Short mmCIF file of C-alpha atoms in Angstrom, two decimals:
data_model
loop_
_atom_site.label_atom_id
_atom_site.label_comp_id
_atom_site.label_asym_id
_atom_site.label_seq_id
_atom_site.Cartn_x
_atom_site.Cartn_y
_atom_site.Cartn_z
CA MET A 1 -0.34 0.19 0.10
CA THR A 2 1.61 3.42 -0.69
CA THR A 3 1.09 6.52 0.73
CA GLU A 4 1.07 9.96 -0.74
CA PHE A 5 3.18 12.04 0.37
CA GLU A 6 1.88 16.19 0.01
CA LYS A 7 4.82 17.75 -2.17
CA THR A 8 3.94 21.32 -0.49
CA SER A 9 1.58 23.24 1.62
CA LEU A 10 0.22 26.88 2.28
CA GLY A 11 1.84 26.39 5.58
CA TRP A 12 5.59 25.71 3.79
CA GLN A 13 5.30 28.31 0.50
CA SER A 14 5.16 31.30 4.17
CA SER A 15 7.27 29.50 6.05
CA GLN A 16 9.71 30.15 2.78
CA PHE A 17 8.26 33.55 1.87
CA GLN A 18 8.85 34.64 5.57
CA GLN A 19 12.65 33.01 5.37
CA GLN A 20 13.78 34.80 2.18
CA ILE A 21 12.24 37.79 2.29
CA GLY A 22 14.57 37.64 5.98
CA GLU A 23 17.50 36.44 3.88
CA TRP A 24 16.79 39.20 1.25
CA LEU A 25 16.22 41.97 3.92
CA GLU A 26 19.61 40.71 6.46
CA TYR A 27 21.70 40.85 2.23
CA GLN A 28 20.50 44.29 1.75
CA TRP A 29 21.50 45.51 5.69
CA SER A 30 24.55 44.23 4.92
CA ARG A 31 25.34 45.91 1.96
CA LEU A 32 23.45 48.66 3.56
CA ASN A 33 26.58 48.66 6.06
CA PRO A 34 29.91 47.40 5.32
CA THR A 35 32.01 49.23 7.75
CA LEU A 36 30.67 48.10 10.81
CA PRO A 37 33.20 46.87 13.64
CA GLU A 38 33.60 43.56 13.97
CA LEU A 39 33.68 42.45 18.20
CA PRO A 40 36.76 41.32 19.76
CA SER A 41 37.24 37.17 19.84
CA GLY A 42 34.66 35.89 22.63
CA TRP A 43 32.39 39.01 22.61
CA SER A 44 29.17 38.51 21.94
CA ILE A 45 25.35 40.30 22.73
CA ASP A 46 22.97 37.60 23.86
CA SER A 47 19.65 37.60 21.95
CA TRP A 48 17.24 38.16 25.19
CA PHE A 49 19.88 41.61 25.69
CA ILE A 50 18.75 42.64 21.74
CA SER A 51 14.98 41.05 22.57
CA LEU A 52 14.78 43.59 25.34
CA LEU A 53 15.97 46.46 23.17
CA LYS A 54 13.68 46.09 20.66
CA PHE A 55 10.22 45.43 22.37
CA LEU A 56 11.25 48.96 24.33
CA LEU A 57 12.16 50.91 20.85
CA TRP A 58 8.46 49.41 20.14
CA LEU A 59 7.02 50.88 23.68
CA GLY A 60 8.46 54.06 22.97
CA VAL A 61 7.13 54.68 19.67
CA SER A 62 4.00 53.26 20.61
CA ILE A 63 3.95 55.47 23.85
CA PHE A 64 4.47 58.59 21.06
CA VAL A 65 1.97 57.34 19.17
CA ILE A 66 -0.65 56.80 21.95
CA TRP A 67 0.18 60.35 23.51
CA LEU A 68 0.04 62.04 19.89
CA VAL A 69 -2.93 61.02 19.12
CA TRP A 70 -4.85 61.94 22.69
CA TRP A 71 -2.77 65.19 22.42
CA LEU A 72 -4.15 65.78 18.80
CA TRP A 73 -7.80 65.22 20.02
CA ARG A 74 -7.94 67.29 23.27
CA GLU A 75 -6.68 70.19 20.95
CA PHE A 76 -9.29 69.42 17.82
CA SER A 77 -11.80 67.31 19.41
CA PRO A 78 -14.35 70.55 20.40
CA TYR A 79 -14.10 71.90 16.62
CA LEU A 80 -14.77 68.76 15.13
CA TYR A 81 -17.94 68.96 17.92
CA SER A 82 -19.11 72.58 17.41
CA ARG A 83 -18.79 71.78 13.12
CA LEU A 84 -20.53 68.09 13.34
CA ALA A 85 -23.23 70.00 15.31
CA GLY A 86 -23.61 73.32 13.03
CA ALA A 87 -23.41 70.25 9.78
CA LYS A 88 -26.63 68.46 11.96
CA GLY A 89 -28.62 71.15 10.14
CA SER A 90 -32.39 73.26 12.07
CA ASP A 91 -34.22 70.05 11.85
CA SER A 92 -32.12 68.61 15.46
CA ALA A 93 -31.71 72.79 16.52
CA SER A 94 -35.34 72.98 16.37
CA GLN A 95 -36.75 69.47 18.22
CA THR A 96 -34.18 70.15 20.94
CA ALA A 97 -35.77 73.77 21.28
CA ASN A 98 -39.45 72.14 21.25
CA VAL A 99 -38.34 69.85 24.68
CA GLU A 100 -36.32 72.77 26.86
CA LEU A 101 -37.32 75.33 27.71
CA SER A 102 -36.54 78.85 26.77
CA ALA A 103 -34.08 81.25 28.15
CA ALA A 104 -36.28 83.30 29.76
CA LYS A 105 -38.46 80.86 31.20
CA LEU A 106 -35.03 79.87 32.44
CA LEU A 107 -34.48 82.79 33.99
CA THR A 108 -38.27 83.09 35.70
CA ARG A 109 -37.36 79.52 37.79
CA SER A 110 -33.74 80.61 38.91
CA GLN A 111 -35.54 83.94 39.79
CA GLU A 112 -38.00 81.95 41.88
CA PHE A 113 -35.71 79.49 43.69
CA TYR A 114 -33.50 82.46 44.86
CA ARG A 115 -37.24 84.34 46.53
CA GLN A 116 -37.43 80.55 47.91
CA GLU A 117 -33.79 81.25 49.34
CA ASN A 118 -32.72 78.22 47.22
CA TYR A 119 -29.45 79.59 46.16
CA ARG A 120 -27.97 75.96 44.82
CA ASP A 121 -30.94 75.43 42.38
CA ALA A 122 -31.30 79.54 41.65
CA CYS A 123 -27.73 79.57 40.38
CA ARG A 124 -28.37 76.15 38.60
CA TYR A 125 -31.26 77.21 36.25
CA LEU A 126 -28.62 80.46 35.50
CA TYR A 127 -26.42 78.08 34.26
CA PHE A 128 -29.63 76.67 31.95
CA ALA A 129 -30.17 79.19 30.97
CA MET A 130 -27.26 80.71 29.83
CA LEU A 131 -26.70 77.22 27.66
CA GLN A 132 -30.26 77.94 26.81
CA HIS A 133 -29.38 81.18 25.08
CA LEU A 134 -25.71 79.82 22.99
CA HIS A 135 -28.69 77.78 21.71
CA GLU A 136 -31.08 79.71 20.98
CA LYS A 137 -28.86 82.60 19.89
CA GLY A 138 -27.63 79.52 17.46
CA ILE A 139 -23.45 80.33 18.59
CA LEU A 140 -23.21 76.95 20.20
CA PRO A 141 -25.92 74.08 19.82
CA GLN A 142 -27.16 72.19 22.87
CA LYS A 143 -26.00 68.49 23.63
CA LYS A 144 -26.77 66.57 26.50
CA SER A 145 -23.64 64.55 26.57
CA ARG A 146 -21.08 67.82 26.86
CA THR A 147 -19.17 68.12 29.77
CA ASP A 148 -18.65 72.07 31.63
CA GLY A 149 -15.33 71.60 30.16
CA GLU A 150 -15.94 70.84 26.59
CA TYR A 151 -18.08 74.03 26.82
CA LEU A 152 -15.25 75.75 28.11
CA GLN A 153 -13.19 74.51 25.47
CA LEU A 154 -15.10 75.90 22.25
CA LEU A 155 -16.22 79.46 24.56
CA ARG A 156 -12.81 80.11 23.98
CA LEU A 157 -12.56 79.12 20.36
CA SER A 158 -15.74 82.23 19.94
CA ARG A 159 -14.71 85.18 20.16
CA LEU A 160 -17.18 85.89 23.05
CA GLN A 161 -16.33 87.44 26.24
CA ILE A 162 -15.14 84.29 28.32
CA GLN A 163 -15.12 85.74 32.23
CA PRO A 164 -19.07 85.50 32.50
CA TYR A 165 -19.45 82.04 31.37
CA GLU A 166 -16.70 80.75 33.10
CA THR A 167 -18.21 82.42 36.54
CA LEU A 168 -21.41 79.98 35.73
CA ILE A 169 -19.93 76.73 34.29
CA THR A 170 -17.33 76.56 37.71
CA THR A 171 -20.16 77.54 40.00
CA HIS A 172 -21.84 74.93 38.01
CA GLU A 173 -18.87 72.69 38.38
CA GLN A 174 -19.25 73.41 42.30
CA LEU A 175 -22.35 72.48 42.70
CA CYS A 176 -21.81 69.01 41.04
CA PHE A 177 -18.47 67.77 42.60
CA SER A 178 -18.92 69.60 46.22
CA ASP A 179 -21.49 70.09 48.69
CA ALA A 180 -19.96 73.80 48.94
CA GLU A 181 -23.47 76.42 50.65
CA MET A 182 -24.70 78.64 48.10
CA LEU A 183 -25.44 81.87 49.29
CA ALA A 184 -27.44 84.98 47.69
CA GLU A 185 -23.90 86.78 46.58
CA ASN A 186 -23.39 83.93 45.08
CA TYR A 187 -26.00 83.79 42.75
CA GLU A 188 -26.14 87.84 42.68
CA HIS A 189 -22.52 87.39 41.17
CA CYS A 190 -24.18 84.16 38.50
CA GLN A 191 -26.83 86.99 37.69
CA GLN A 192 -24.19 90.20 36.89
CA ALA A 193 -22.32 86.95 34.72
CA TYR A 194 -25.27 86.26 32.97
CA ARG A 195 -26.75 89.73 32.59
CA GLU A 196 -22.89 90.37 30.75
CA ILE A 197 -23.51 87.26 28.63
CA PHE A 198 -27.34 88.72 27.28
CA GLN A 199 -25.48 92.09 26.27
CA GLN A 200 -22.71 90.87 24.20
#
């Protein structure tokens, strides 16, 4: 009984091709660097050391590429978000405007909370009124997923006076991330910032 053997296989051809490429690269490298000094007899570099150097090189390159992508994203994402928000057109803007209260109604609610001496909610509604004002004027469409930091970055790209926006946004961050007590003075400070925004 005769057994037939495979004369060739895809795996064998692949390994042969890899070996030929490796030999070709080695040959090209030796042609480019014919003047490299020979190590003295008895000296050799361990293969683990070469592997370690290759690993460190690729690790450094990877870290640099990740940092570069992160930096580019951090610098240009607010610009991209504003472009994408503007490109979606007025349909989404009108839908969100129908769901949201107007800036005037939010301001009225803020004043009601102020009269009830609920300064936390009074300041919070001034912040909401500011966002709705930006939305209504078409300066910066509202997006529920945006953070306060993203709003600040986008506003810095505009030609608006940034200080009153910073006042309201930092106050809102305090409201969200601390238990700091809000006083009447805090509300008046925020209300002054809102007036400045409204007059721009």
